[in-house]
Each structure stands twice: as C-alpha cells, then as structure tokens.
Short mmCIF file of C-alpha atoms and ligand atoms in Angstrom, two decimals:
data_model
loop_
_atom_site.label_atom_id
_atom_site.label_comp_id
_atom_site.label_asym_id
_atom_site.label_seq_id
_atom_site.Cartn_x
_atom_site.Cartn_y
_atom_site.Cartn_z
CA UNK A 671 3.42 -30.12 22.27
CA UNK A 672 6.07 -27.85 20.69
CA UNK A 673 5.69 -24.09 21.01
CA UNK A 674 4.37 -22.59 17.78
CA UNK A 675 7.06 -21.10 15.51
CA UNK A 676 6.80 -17.32 15.28
CA UNK A 677 6.91 -16.23 11.63
CA UNK A 678 8.65 -12.91 10.96
CA UNK A 679 6.30 -10.55 9.13
CA UNK A 680 8.27 -8.32 6.76
CA UNK A 681 6.06 -5.59 5.39
CA UNK A 682 7.02 -4.05 2.05
CA UNK A 683 3.95 -1.83 1.48
CA UNK A 684 6.19 1.24 1.42
CA UNK A 685 8.61 -0.27 -1.11
CA UNK A 686 7.12 -2.99 -3.35
CA UNK A 687 3.59 -1.76 -2.55
CA UNK A 688 4.47 1.76 -3.56
CA UNK A 689 5.64 0.39 -6.91
CA UNK A 690 1.96 -0.16 -7.88
CA UNK A 691 1.24 2.32 -10.67
CA UNK A 692 -0.19 5.52 -9.21
CA UNK A 693 0.30 4.43 -5.59
CA UNK A 694 3.08 6.84 -4.76
CA UNK A 695 2.84 8.43 -1.33
CA UNK A 696 4.24 11.68 -0.02
CA UNK A 697 6.37 11.88 3.13
CA UNK A 698 3.44 12.60 5.45
CA UNK A 699 1.53 9.63 4.04
CA UNK A 700 4.53 7.30 4.32
CA UNK A 701 4.99 8.28 7.95
CA UNK A 702 1.31 7.62 8.65
CA UNK A 703 1.54 4.19 7.05
CA UNK A 704 4.78 3.42 8.90
CA UNK A 705 3.13 4.36 12.21
CA UNK A 706 0.18 2.11 11.36
CA UNK A 707 2.59 -0.75 10.64
CA UNK A 708 4.24 -0.19 14.01
CA UNK A 709 0.79 -0.26 15.67
CA UNK A 710 0.07 -3.46 13.75
CA UNK A 711 3.25 -4.89 15.26
CA UNK A 712 4.97 -6.09 12.09
CA UNK A 713 8.58 -7.21 12.63
CA UNK A 714 10.27 -5.50 9.68
CA UNK A 715 9.25 -2.44 7.66
CA UNK A 716 10.88 -2.12 4.26
CA UNK A 717 10.61 1.65 4.09
CA UNK A 718 11.81 2.19 0.51
CA UNK A 719 14.59 2.07 -2.06
CA UNK A 720 16.81 4.98 -1.00
CA UNK A 721 18.84 5.28 -4.23
CA UNK A 722 15.64 5.52 -6.32
CA UNK A 723 15.03 9.24 -5.69
CA UNK A 724 15.77 11.99 -3.15
CA UNK A 725 12.15 11.64 -1.96
CA UNK A 726 12.60 7.90 -1.34
CA UNK A 727 15.84 8.53 0.54
CA UNK A 728 14.26 11.22 2.70
CA UNK A 729 11.27 9.00 3.55
CA UNK A 730 13.44 6.04 4.56
CA UNK A 731 15.71 8.28 6.64
CA UNK A 732 12.78 9.92 8.41
CA UNK A 733 11.05 6.60 9.13
CA UNK A 734 14.32 5.13 10.43
CA UNK A 735 14.87 8.16 12.65
CA UNK A 736 11.44 8.40 14.25
CA UNK A 737 9.83 4.95 14.25
CA UNK A 738 10.59 2.57 17.10
CA UNK A 739 9.47 -1.01 17.64
CA UNK A 740 10.26 -2.63 14.27
CA UNK A 741 13.35 -3.22 12.16
CA UNK A 742 13.64 -0.62 9.41
CA UNK A 743 14.98 -1.86 6.11
CA UNK A 744 16.24 -0.11 2.97
CA UNK A 745 16.59 -1.84 -0.40
CA UNK A 746 19.75 -1.70 -2.52
CA UNK A 747 21.07 -3.31 -5.68
CA UNK A 748 24.46 -4.97 -5.38
CA UNK A 749 26.37 -1.77 -6.07
CA UNK A 750 28.49 0.34 -3.76
CA UNK A 751 26.50 3.48 -4.44
CA UNK A 752 23.16 1.80 -3.69
CA UNK A 753 24.39 0.15 -0.52
CA UNK A 754 26.08 3.28 0.83
CA UNK A 755 22.90 5.26 0.18
CA UNK A 756 20.74 2.59 1.84
CA UNK A 757 22.96 2.67 4.91
CA UNK A 758 22.88 6.49 5.07
CA UNK A 759 19.08 6.22 5.09
CA UNK A 760 18.61 3.47 7.68
CA UNK A 761 21.53 4.09 9.99
CA UNK A 762 19.49 5.98 12.61
CA UNK A 763 17.02 3.13 13.04
CA UNK A 764 16.83 1.30 16.35
CA UNK A 765 17.44 -1.92 14.37
CA UNK A 766 18.59 -1.15 10.83
CA UNK A 767 18.56 -3.72 8.02
CA UNK A 768 20.04 -3.48 4.52
CA UNK A 769 18.37 -5.61 1.85
CA UNK A 770 20.57 -6.26 -1.19
CA UNK A 771 19.34 -8.03 -4.28
CA UNK A 772 20.73 -9.37 -7.53
CA UNK A 773 18.97 -11.42 -10.20
CA UNK A 774 20.12 -15.02 -10.54
CA UNK A 775 17.83 -16.74 -13.09
CA UNK A 776 19.19 -17.65 -16.53
CA UNK A 777 16.77 -15.24 -18.24
CA UNK A 778 17.89 -12.31 -16.10
CA UNK A 779 21.58 -13.26 -16.30
CA UNK A 780 21.53 -13.51 -20.05
CA UNK A 781 19.21 -10.71 -21.12
CA UNK A 782 19.18 -8.15 -18.31
CA UNK A 783 22.57 -8.36 -16.64
CA UNK A 784 24.67 -10.06 -19.34
CA UNK A 785 26.71 -11.71 -16.62
CA UNK A 786 28.06 -15.23 -16.13
CA UNK A 787 27.24 -17.36 -13.10
CA UNK A 788 30.68 -16.65 -11.65
CA UNK A 789 30.23 -12.92 -12.08
CA UNK A 790 26.84 -13.09 -10.35
CA UNK A 791 28.31 -14.90 -7.33
CA UNK A 792 31.17 -12.47 -7.20
CA UNK A 793 28.87 -9.41 -7.36
CA UNK A 794 26.50 -10.86 -4.74
CA UNK A 795 29.38 -11.56 -2.36
CA UNK A 796 30.84 -8.06 -2.85
CA UNK A 797 27.43 -6.50 -2.20
CA UNK A 798 26.65 -8.50 0.93
CA UNK A 799 30.17 -7.88 2.28
CA UNK A 800 29.90 -4.16 1.79
CA UNK A 801 26.50 -4.07 3.50
CA UNK A 802 27.76 -6.29 6.33
CA UNK A 803 30.51 -3.74 6.91
CA UNK A 804 27.79 -1.32 7.98
CA UNK A 805 25.46 -3.43 10.13
CA UNK A 806 24.86 -6.98 11.22
CA UNK A 807 21.33 -7.42 9.83
CA UNK A 808 21.69 -8.12 6.11
CA UNK A 809 19.10 -9.62 3.82
CA UNK A 810 20.04 -10.98 0.42
CA UNK A 811 17.53 -11.71 -2.36
CA UNK A 812 18.45 -13.70 -5.45
CA UNK A 813 15.88 -11.95 -7.67
CA UNK A 814 13.74 -14.34 -9.75
CA UNK A 815 14.91 -17.17 -7.48
CA UNK A 816 11.81 -19.21 -8.31
CA UNK A 817 13.07 -19.52 -11.92
CA UNK A 818 16.73 -20.04 -11.00
CA UNK A 819 18.45 -23.41 -11.57
CA UNK A 820 18.49 -25.26 -8.25
CA UNK A 821 22.23 -26.00 -8.13
CA UNK A 822 23.10 -22.42 -8.90
CA UNK A 823 20.58 -21.08 -6.39
CA UNK A 824 22.17 -23.22 -3.65
CA UNK A 825 25.62 -21.97 -4.64
CA UNK A 826 24.60 -18.28 -4.54
CA UNK A 827 22.77 -18.67 -1.23
CA UNK A 828 25.74 -20.41 0.40
CA UNK A 829 28.12 -17.70 -0.83
CA UNK A 830 25.81 -14.90 0.36
CA UNK A 831 25.56 -16.40 3.86
CA UNK A 832 29.32 -16.86 3.95
CA UNK A 833 29.69 -13.17 3.06
CA UNK A 834 27.46 -12.12 5.97
CA UNK A 835 23.78 -12.40 4.94
CA UNK A 836 21.56 -13.15 7.93
CA UNK A 837 18.30 -13.47 5.99
CA UNK A 838 17.98 -15.17 2.62
CA UNK A 839 14.85 -14.14 0.79
CA UNK A 840 13.50 -16.28 -2.05
CA UNK A 841 11.47 -14.10 -4.41
CA UNK A 842 8.99 -15.40 -6.93
CA UNK A 843 9.52 -12.14 -8.78
CA UNK A 844 7.13 -12.82 -11.66
CA UNK A 845 4.50 -14.85 -9.76
CA UNK A 846 5.27 -18.00 -11.76
CA UNK A 847 5.72 -20.60 -9.01
CA UNK A 848 3.18 -23.17 -7.87
CA UNK A 849 2.77 -23.94 -4.14
CA UNK A 850 4.49 -27.34 -4.30
CA UNK A 851 7.38 -25.85 -6.24
CA UNK A 852 7.83 -23.10 -3.65
CA UNK A 853 7.78 -25.67 -0.85
CA UNK A 854 10.32 -27.83 -2.75
CA UNK A 855 12.68 -24.87 -3.21
CA UNK A 856 12.60 -24.07 0.51
CA UNK A 857 13.16 -27.73 1.43
CA UNK A 858 15.99 -27.97 -1.07
CA UNK A 859 17.78 -24.96 0.42
CA UNK A 860 17.27 -26.22 3.96
CA UNK A 861 18.65 -29.64 3.03
CA UNK A 862 21.45 -28.75 0.64
CA UNK A 863 23.00 -25.44 1.73
CA UNK A 864 25.54 -26.34 4.42
CA UNK A 865 25.50 -22.99 6.27
CA UNK A 866 21.72 -22.38 5.99
CA UNK A 867 21.34 -22.61 9.79
CA UNK A 868 23.13 -19.22 10.00
CA UNK A 869 20.30 -17.41 8.17
CA UNK A 870 16.53 -17.04 8.28
CA UNK A 871 14.85 -18.25 5.10
CA UNK A 872 12.24 -15.86 3.73
CA UNK A 873 9.78 -15.79 0.81
CA UNK A 874 8.53 -12.94 -1.34
CA UNK A 875 5.72 -14.02 -3.65
CA UNK A 876 4.04 -12.03 -6.39
CA UNK A 877 0.43 -12.63 -7.29
CA UNK A 878 0.41 -12.88 -11.08
CA UNK A 879 -1.40 -16.24 -10.97
CA UNK A 880 -3.34 -15.39 -7.80
CA UNK A 881 -1.09 -17.71 -5.76
CA UNK A 882 1.01 -15.32 -3.67
CA UNK A 883 -0.61 -16.26 -0.35
CA UNK A 884 -0.82 -19.99 -1.19
CA UNK A 885 2.84 -20.00 -2.24
CA UNK A 886 3.90 -18.18 0.92
CA UNK A 887 1.95 -20.63 3.08
CA UNK A 888 3.56 -23.57 1.28
CA UNK A 889 6.97 -22.03 1.94
CA UNK A 890 6.14 -21.60 5.65
CA UNK A 891 5.00 -25.22 5.85
CA UNK A 892 8.34 -26.24 4.32
CA UNK A 893 10.29 -24.25 6.92
CA UNK A 894 10.49 -20.59 5.83
CA UNK A 895 10.74 -18.30 8.84
CA UNK A 896 9.89 -14.94 7.26
CA UNK A 897 7.14 -13.85 4.86
CA UNK A 898 7.31 -10.66 2.83
CA UNK A 899 3.92 -9.09 2.21
CA UNK A 900 1.99 -5.86 1.75
CA UNK A 901 -1.22 -4.40 3.12
CA UNK A 902 -4.12 -5.17 0.75
CA UNK A 903 -1.63 -7.15 -1.36
CA UNK A 904 -0.61 -4.04 -3.31
CA UNK A 905 2.57 -4.14 -5.36
CA UNK A 906 4.08 -4.52 -8.82
CA UNK A 907 1.50 -5.72 -11.41
CA UNK A 908 -0.95 -8.10 -9.65
CA UNK A 909 0.70 -7.28 -6.34
CA UNK A 910 2.32 -9.18 -3.49
CA UNK A 911 1.22 -11.63 -0.84
CA UNK A 912 -1.49 -9.83 1.20
CA UNK A 913 -0.37 -9.34 4.81
CA UNK A 914 -3.89 -9.59 6.24
CA UNK A 915 -4.51 -12.88 4.41
CA UNK A 916 -1.28 -14.65 5.36
CA UNK A 917 -1.55 -13.50 8.98
CA UNK A 918 -5.17 -14.62 9.35
CA UNK A 919 -4.50 -17.90 7.50
CA UNK A 920 -1.65 -18.70 9.91
CA UNK A 921 -3.79 -17.75 12.88
CA UNK A 922 -7.02 -19.44 11.81
CA UNK A 923 -5.26 -22.63 10.70
CA UNK A 924 -2.60 -22.84 13.40
CA UNK A 925 -3.69 -26.49 13.61
CA UNK A 926 -2.15 -27.00 10.15
CA UNK A 927 0.90 -24.72 10.27
CA UNK A 928 1.73 -24.64 13.98
CA UNK A 929 2.88 -21.04 13.58
CA UNK A 930 2.03 -17.64 15.02
CA UNK A 931 2.93 -14.06 14.22
CA UNK A 932 3.29 -11.03 16.48
CA UNK A 933 0.73 -9.07 14.45
CA UNK A 934 -2.07 -7.33 16.33
CA UNK A 935 -4.87 -8.57 14.10
CA UNK A 936 -7.33 -6.02 15.48
CA UNK A 937 -5.39 -3.40 13.51
CA UNK A 938 -5.80 -5.19 10.14
CA UNK A 939 -8.95 -3.43 8.92
CA UNK A 940 -7.87 0.07 10.06
CA UNK A 941 -4.46 -0.36 8.44
CA UNK A 942 -6.07 -1.62 5.25
CA UNK A 943 -8.34 1.45 5.17
CA UNK A 944 -5.46 3.81 5.75
CA UNK A 945 -3.39 2.29 2.93
CA UNK A 946 -6.38 2.34 0.62
CA UNK A 947 -7.03 6.00 1.47
CA UNK A 948 -3.50 7.26 0.97
CA UNK A 949 -2.80 5.28 -2.19
CA UNK A 950 -6.27 5.69 -3.69
CA UNK A 951 -6.19 1.94 -4.45
CA UNK A 952 -9.63 0.74 -3.42
CA UNK A 953 -10.13 -2.69 -1.93
CA UNK A 954 -12.56 -4.92 -3.83
CA UNK A 955 -15.77 -5.63 -1.88
CA UNK A 956 -15.25 -9.38 -1.69
CA UNK A 957 -11.55 -9.16 -0.74
CA UNK A 958 -10.71 -11.69 1.98
CA UNK A 959 -10.40 -10.30 5.55
CA UNK A 960 -10.67 -6.57 4.78
CA UNK A 961 -13.25 -6.28 1.96
CA UNK A 962 -16.54 -4.61 2.79
CA UNK A 963 -18.40 -7.91 2.26
CA UNK A 964 -15.86 -10.16 4.00
CA UNK A 965 -18.18 -10.68 6.96
CA UNK A 966 -21.56 -9.84 5.37
CA UNK A 967 -24.00 -12.73 5.28
CA UNK A 968 -26.57 -12.24 2.57
CA UNK A 969 -28.40 -15.56 2.23
CA UNK A 970 -31.21 -16.03 4.75
CA UNK A 971 -30.02 -19.52 5.57
CA UNK A 972 -26.56 -18.16 6.48
CA UNK A 973 -27.98 -15.30 8.56
CA UNK A 974 -30.15 -17.73 10.42
CA UNK A 975 -27.19 -20.04 11.07
CA UNK A 976 -24.93 -17.22 12.32
CA UNK A 977 -27.63 -15.95 14.67
CA UNK A 978 -27.99 -19.43 16.17
CA UNK A 979 -24.26 -20.15 16.35
CA UNK A 980 -21.67 -17.81 14.81
CA UNK A 981 -19.27 -20.58 13.83
CA UNK A 982 -21.81 -22.22 11.49
CA UNK A 983 -20.75 -19.82 8.76
CA UNK A 984 -17.90 -17.74 10.27
CA UNK A 985 -14.35 -19.03 10.65
CA UNK A 986 -13.05 -15.76 12.11
CA UNK A 987 -14.81 -13.09 14.08
CA UNK A 988 -15.09 -9.58 12.62
CA UNK A 989 -13.79 -8.06 15.88
CA UNK A 990 -10.58 -10.09 15.56
CA UNK A 991 -9.64 -8.20 12.40
CA UNK A 992 -10.75 -4.83 13.75
CA UNK A 993 -14.26 -4.43 12.39
CA UNK A 994 -16.38 -2.58 14.96
CA UNK A 995 -19.27 -4.67 16.27
CA UNK A 996 -22.04 -2.30 15.26
CA UNK A 997 -22.50 0.52 12.78
CA UNK A 998 -22.85 3.54 15.06
CA UNK A 999 -25.05 6.28 13.69
CA UNK A 1000 -23.96 9.89 14.13
CA UNK A 1001 -26.11 12.90 13.30
CA UNK A 1002 -26.48 16.68 13.26
CA UNK A 1003 -26.13 16.95 17.01
CA UNK A 1004 -23.06 14.77 17.40
CA UNK A 1005 -20.12 16.81 18.57
CA UNK A 1006 -16.46 16.75 17.74
CA UNK A 1007 -15.68 14.45 20.67
CA UNK A 1008 -18.19 11.83 19.46
CA UNK A 1009 -16.74 12.03 15.97
CA UNK A 1010 -13.17 11.76 17.25
CA UNK A 1011 -14.16 8.80 19.37
CA UNK A 1012 -15.79 6.95 16.47
CA UNK A 1013 -12.84 7.74 14.17
CA UNK A 1014 -10.57 6.17 16.81
CA UNK A 1015 -12.82 3.10 17.07
CA UNK A 1016 -12.68 2.77 13.30
CA UNK A 1017 -8.91 2.72 13.71
CA UNK A 1018 -7.95 6.16 12.38
CA UNK A 1019 -5.37 8.31 14.17
CA UNK A 1020 -6.14 11.88 13.14
CA UNK A 1021 -4.03 14.91 13.91
CA UNK A 1022 -5.80 17.95 15.38
CA UNK A 1023 -5.91 19.65 11.99
CA UNK A 1024 -7.16 16.55 10.20
CA UNK A 1025 -9.91 16.15 12.80
CA UNK A 1026 -10.88 19.80 12.40
CA UNK A 1027 -11.24 19.40 8.64
CA UNK A 1028 -13.15 16.10 8.85
CA UNK A 1029 -15.49 17.66 11.43
CA UNK A 1030 -16.16 20.58 9.10
CA UNK A 1031 -17.09 18.19 6.27
CA UNK A 1032 -19.12 16.09 8.71
CA UNK A 1033 -21.21 19.12 9.73
CA UNK A 1034 -21.91 19.96 6.07
CA UNK A 1035 -22.94 16.36 5.49
CA UNK A 1036 -25.16 16.29 8.57
CA UNK A 1037 -27.14 19.20 7.09
CA UNK A 1038 -27.92 17.09 4.04
CA UNK A 1039 -28.21 13.62 5.50
CA UNK A 1040 -30.01 12.64 8.70
CA UNK A 1041 -28.01 9.58 9.66
CA UNK A 1042 -24.29 9.31 9.20
CA UNK A 1043 -22.95 5.75 9.18
CA UNK A 1044 -19.44 4.40 9.64
CA UNK A 1045 -19.12 4.13 5.84
CA UNK A 1046 -19.88 7.87 5.50
CA UNK A 1047 -17.37 8.81 8.16
CA UNK A 1048 -14.75 6.49 6.69
CA UNK A 1049 -15.26 8.06 3.26
CA UNK A 1050 -14.81 11.59 4.69
CA UNK A 1051 -11.66 10.54 6.54
CA UNK A 1052 -10.26 8.77 3.48
CA UNK A 1053 -10.80 11.90 1.43
CA UNK A 1054 -8.92 13.88 4.07
CA UNK A 1055 -6.07 11.37 4.25
CA UNK A 1056 -5.67 11.34 0.47
CA UNK A 1057 -3.64 14.50 0.49
CA UNK A 1058 -6.29 17.12 1.21
CA UNK A 1059 -3.55 19.34 2.65
CA UNK A 1060 -1.95 19.72 -0.77
CA UNK A 1061 -4.89 21.67 -2.15
CA UNK A 1062 -3.24 24.06 -4.60
CA UNK A 1063 -6.47 23.94 -6.62
CA UNK A 1064 -9.82 24.07 -4.85
CA UNK A 1065 -13.37 23.81 -6.07
CA UNK A 1066 -15.12 27.16 -5.63
CA UNK A 1067 -18.32 26.37 -7.54
CA UNK A 1068 -19.84 24.83 -10.62
CA UNK A 1069 -22.97 24.86 -12.75
CA UNK A 1070 -23.63 21.98 -15.05
CA UNK A 1071 -26.52 21.59 -17.45
CA UNK A 1072 -27.24 18.37 -19.22
CA UNK A 1073 -30.23 16.80 -20.99
CA UNK A 1074 -30.75 13.66 -23.08
CA UNK A 1075 -31.57 15.82 -26.12
CA UNK A 1076 -29.28 18.78 -25.52
CA UNK A 1077 -25.64 19.78 -25.51
CA UNK A 1078 -24.11 19.70 -22.01
CA UNK A 1079 -22.54 22.85 -20.68
CA UNK A 1080 -20.39 23.56 -17.66
CA UNK A 1081 -19.23 26.64 -15.80
CA UNK A 1082 -16.44 25.77 -13.40
CA UNK A 1083 -14.78 28.05 -10.88
CA UNK A 1084 -11.56 27.09 -9.11
CA UNK A 1085 -9.52 28.80 -6.45
CA UNK A 1086 -5.78 28.94 -7.03
CA UNK A 1087 -4.24 30.58 -3.98
CA UNK A 1088 -6.06 33.91 -3.72
CA UNK A 1089 -6.99 33.92 -7.37
CA UNK A 1090 -10.40 32.82 -8.73
CA UNK A 1091 -10.43 31.29 -12.21
CA UNK A 1092 -13.55 30.39 -14.18
CA UNK A 1093 -14.17 28.54 -17.42
CA UNK A 1094 -17.37 28.03 -19.43
CA UNK A 1095 -17.54 25.18 -21.93
CA UNK A 1096 -20.10 23.23 -23.90
CA UNK A 1097 -20.14 20.04 -25.94
CA UNK A 1098 -17.98 17.10 -24.95
CA UNK A 1099 -19.03 13.59 -24.05
CA UNK A 1100 -21.32 14.39 -21.14
CA UNK A 1101 -20.93 16.53 -18.01
CA UNK A 1102 -17.95 14.75 -16.42
CA UNK A 1103 -15.94 14.80 -19.66
CA UNK A 1104 -16.73 18.47 -19.99
CA UNK A 1105 -15.77 19.20 -16.38
CA UNK A 1106 -12.51 17.31 -16.94
CA UNK A 1107 -11.81 19.49 -20.01
CA UNK A 1108 -12.56 22.61 -17.98
CA UNK A 1109 -10.09 21.53 -15.27
CA UNK A 1110 -7.45 20.98 -17.97
CA UNK A 1111 -8.08 24.42 -19.41
CA UNK A 1112 -7.97 26.15 -16.03
CA UNK A 1113 -4.88 24.38 -14.72
CA UNK A 1114 -3.02 24.30 -18.05
CA UNK A 1115 -2.22 20.61 -17.50
CA UNK A 1116 -2.50 17.98 -20.23
CA UNK A 1117 -4.34 15.12 -18.49
CA UNK A 1118 -5.48 11.70 -19.62
CA UNK A 1119 -8.23 9.92 -17.71
CA UNK A 1120 -7.28 6.24 -17.30
CA UNK A 1121 -10.01 5.11 -14.94
CA UNK A 1122 -13.03 6.67 -13.28
CA UNK A 1123 -15.50 5.09 -10.87
CA UNK A 1124 -18.29 6.21 -8.58
CA UNK A 1125 -19.70 4.02 -5.84
CA UNK A 1126 -21.88 4.63 -2.83
CA UNK A 1127 -20.17 4.91 0.54
CA UNK A 1128 -23.15 3.46 2.41
CA UNK A 1129 -26.71 2.49 1.45
CA UNK A 1130 -29.93 4.34 0.71
CA UNK A 1131 -30.77 7.05 -1.81
CA UNK A 1132 -29.10 9.80 0.19
CA UNK A 1133 -25.81 7.86 0.43
CA UNK A 1134 -22.62 9.73 -0.37
CA UNK A 1135 -21.00 9.02 -3.72
CA UNK A 1136 -17.32 8.13 -3.54
CA UNK A 1137 -15.56 8.97 -6.81
CA UNK A 1138 -12.10 7.68 -7.69
CA UNK A 1139 -10.11 8.69 -10.72
CA UNK A 1140 -6.80 7.64 -12.24
CA UNK A 1141 -5.13 10.34 -14.29
CA UNK A 1142 -2.02 10.03 -16.44
CA UNK A 1143 0.19 13.06 -16.57
CA UNK A 1144 3.65 13.18 -18.11
CA UNK A 1145 3.76 9.35 -18.33
CA UNK A 1146 2.89 8.79 -14.67
CA UNK A 1147 -0.35 7.75 -12.95
CA UNK A 1148 -1.98 9.81 -10.19
CA UNK A 1149 -5.07 8.88 -8.23
CA UNK A 1150 -7.77 11.13 -6.86
CA UNK A 1151 -10.60 10.58 -4.42
CA UNK A 1152 -13.68 12.73 -3.81
CA UNK A 1153 -16.78 12.32 -1.65
CA UNK A 1154 -20.13 14.09 -1.73
CA UNK A 1155 -23.86 13.36 -1.69
CA UNK A 1156 -23.75 14.96 -5.16
CA UNK A 1157 -21.89 12.61 -7.49
CA UNK A 1158 -20.85 15.40 -9.87
CA UNK A 1159 -19.26 17.26 -6.97
CA UNK A 1160 -17.60 14.02 -5.79
CA UNK A 1161 -16.19 13.56 -9.31
CA UNK A 1162 -14.89 17.13 -9.47
CA UNK A 1163 -13.24 16.73 -6.06
CA UNK A 1164 -11.63 13.47 -7.24
CA UNK A 1165 -10.24 15.15 -10.38
CA UNK A 1166 -8.90 18.03 -8.30
CA UNK A 1167 -7.33 15.74 -5.72
CA UNK A 1168 -5.37 13.99 -8.50
CA UNK A 1169 -4.46 17.40 -9.99
CA UNK A 1170 -3.25 18.55 -6.57
CA UNK A 1171 -1.00 15.48 -6.31
CA UNK A 1172 0.45 16.35 -9.72
CA UNK A 1173 0.93 19.98 -8.65
CA UNK A 1174 2.63 18.91 -5.38
CA UNK A 1175 5.03 16.67 -7.27
CA UNK A 1176 5.85 19.39 -9.79
CA UNK A 1177 6.53 21.80 -6.94
CA UNK A 1178 8.78 19.30 -5.15
CA UNK A 1179 10.66 18.60 -8.39
CA UNK A 1180 11.27 22.26 -9.14
CA UNK A 1181 12.41 22.89 -5.55
CA UNK A 1182 14.83 19.97 -5.84
CA UNK A 1183 16.09 21.28 -9.21
CA UNK A 1184 16.54 24.75 -7.73
CA UNK A 1185 18.46 23.32 -4.74
CA UNK A 1186 20.66 21.22 -7.06
CA UNK A 1187 21.42 24.31 -9.19
CA UNK A 1188 22.59 26.35 -6.18
O1 LIG B 834 10.01 -9.23 -6.54
C1 LIG B 834 11.22 -9.16 -6.26
O2 LIG B 834 12.05 -9.94 -6.72
C2 LIG B 834 11.64 -8.07 -5.39
C3 LIG B 834 13.03 -8.15 -4.84
C4 LIG B 834 13.69 -6.82 -4.81
C5 LIG B 834 13.00 -8.80 -3.51
O3 LIG B 834 10.86 -7.21 -5.05
ZN1 LIG B 835 8.76 -7.88 -5.38
#
C-alpha cells in the first residue's frame, strides 16, 4: 500500500477569518491564536495582510518574529508597495512565505480591475517575480479562479509558476463552485499546465452555499496538496472551509482519501474555544466537531447503543478532538492549582495575570453556585480572553426596576479610571434598552445594537448567563461578551466589553495619528 499523502494545512484564521465583521483581534489576541495554531501543528499560518493597516503589519511582524514551527505568510496584492510591505513583515520568520493575489475572472477583470487578459498575466508575473526576489516560498492566487475561463486560468497559472510561484492556490472566492466542478478544475490544471509539477496545488473555498468543506475534499481527491481553512470556519460572509471539519473528515475517512495531516487533533476543541472567545463569534451548538452538542447523544436508543458499543453511533471519539472525558466539578474549596489544572485540561494556556483574574471571578461564582462545571469555567475564561485587560470602562454598580405594568428605570454607575460616573434614566424599551442608553450617555459614544443574545453556560436554574452583543460604532462592528449568574449583569458586562474594544481602538488610532504628526 502507498503511504498516505500528507495534506498541507494552511490556516487563514488571522487573515480571512479576521475579515468576518466584528471579528477583529488586538495584538495580544492574535499572538494567542498564533500560539494555539502552532500547538495545533498547522503547516502554514497566514498571519495577516500587512499593507492593510499599521496594526496588521505589526501583528504579522510580531508573529513572524516570535513563532516557530510553522511557515508564516503575509498577503499582498500584485503591487510593489504591498509586496515590499509583506516582506518587511514576514522576513524574520523561520520560514517566511509571501502570498500574492490578483483576480482573473471575466467579471473581476471587466468591472473591478478594468484590465485585459494580457495585462492580468503581465501584472501577475511582475508581482510573483518581485516576491520571489525576496524569498523562495511564494504562493500565487488567481482570485475568483472558480469563475475564471479554463484556458485563461491555465495560462495564468503557468506564467505564475514560470515567474517563481511555488504554491498555486485556487480560490472559490464567492463560494459558487460545486464539488465536481472544483475537482474538475484541479484535474484540469494537473493535466494541462506543463510546469505544474514545480508547484503545490492548493484550494481556498468559501462557504456561501455551505459547500466549502465538500469542495475542498473534492479538490483533495482530485490531487490538491494544500487546503486553506479557518478555525470554526470563520471568514468573509458565510466564512471559509472549517479547519476542524476538513482535518477530521480526512482522518476519519482516510479509507476514501488516503491522506493525512500533521494536525494534533486533540487541540481542535481548545483552539476552537479560544478563537470563539477572542472574536466573540460563538459556535452554533450543533456545529460539527466543535459544537457543544457534537458528541451529545439525546435519544435513549442512541445512549443505549453507545453504552454497549461506542461505534454504534459515534464515528469519532470526543477525546480525539480534545473534549475532556468527564465534566469535572469544582467548588468553593477548590484552590487555584485545581482551577489552573482544569483550565489546562480544557486546553487554555493562561498567563499568571489571566489566571489570577479568572480565579477571582471563580471565587465570586463559587459563593453563589455550589457546583462549577466545565461550561462555567470555560465561560469565565472566555470572558477574560475577550479583552478584559482593556477595561477603560468598568461596571461599578446598577439598580434596575422593571414591572409588567410600570415604567422601567435604571441607575448605572461606571468607573472610568479613578472617576465614578452615574446616570439615572427611565422609560425605554425595557431594562436592557435602558441600560444601553445609560452606557451611551455615560461614555458619550453613539452606539447601535446589531445583535444581542443570552444563553446559559451550563444547565440548571443557577446556571450562569452568557451574554453576547454586537455593537456598531462609526460604521464598524464590535463584539462584547459578559458572564454572570445574573443575566442583567451579564448583559451590562457584554455591552461594556464591546465599549472597551471601541475605546481601545480609538486610543490606538489617536496614538498612531499623534506619532504620524510628529
Ligand atoms: O477568497 C479569496 O479569493 C481570497 C484570496 C485572497 C485568496 O481570500
Ligand atoms: Zn478568501
């Protein structure tokens, strides 16, 4: 039997994933995610788009400088400025990669770029050549390849390889392709491009029709050697191919694909939780592999079957994807070491300060709730990871009165540095609306609530409420996360965590403006 082919896993959570509205991460968060991707053992980390902003550049440069064990890639359009900036950002990596892209489909050529086919080939070749002057690991993506005429696609790919591209990535930019079509495109390139043996063929599928994983698998079956994907499938619009799904599909059905990856699958759930915590993008309960219900058997007949023989209803084991075997219960008397140990088993790496803060919250919770489950601890850690260190505004206290036949009223007190600010209001559309208005008044920010949800972190009537909120400010989305056994308090914490992200960004922008003016 032949050895299984090892598929290169190219993670773009920090680039395409971060393009999900409201999913932007600060430098600390990007470094935490990058470290988790290293622990997961992905082959390539696309760390960002360095020309996009000074923050993006800084993050890619830092990740390239400190992370070891994976290739670090920076994205660039086919322009000198972009490519030079990408190189500046990745050059300190152990194994740097520059990823250049240029749209090739007729729609993009005509309406976006207003360029002829010849001009596209010329620009692609110039871009790849410039990048290849810097390093020997160059990826080229003909953007919207899945809607590009086949003859032209072959021509562009051949020219890009000739100019020095070592990976050719085929993006289904708008998630339009069907699995057979994706497989046909890969076969076509493998059969028709004369120098294709000098490059690795890759795919990058978007999920607009829910086919990103299926399309990527079809491409692998047809001979693609690299898959681009993101944790939890986050990304532009409906997102990208989900890393955890493609990796587990290849592993579980190695009989079909004959492929492996280097990914440490036991890190899938912890990495998913970390990404969900830092981005505020919650994973749906029934999400394959990493959803809360992915391994929960509800029907009696299934439970009975699994107890008799696990494989009757389970095709993968929960431990293989990093779900702890049992839900350990902590309580009032559990110490910091027990908490640290369980956090580690749940897959979280916490710094000393993060652990101190989570322990403080844990102690408060243990006074209110007898048994603290993994879900409770995860919720506290997620709250901490979602930027708790940026707390410019903190909740000092609140009093809310509401009745079915009365006007709600709220008195809210916030801490802003050493200053205490209070606001009393009545009316509004219920207590949360009123509290939101009070936060606006106190912070002086004009906020629009785009989404608001509360769910329980565990089970039982004393379960903690986990509130998430999406706030639009100045045309941009910010997410907030708050946890408490009191759902009003959880909601207030969520609003403030989004406000603190806004405040941190405003601070960073004014510091950058001040530095630029010097
Ligand atoms: O979806 C896309 O086409 C991309 C490219 C930059 C690879 O993200
Ligand atoms: Zn994309």
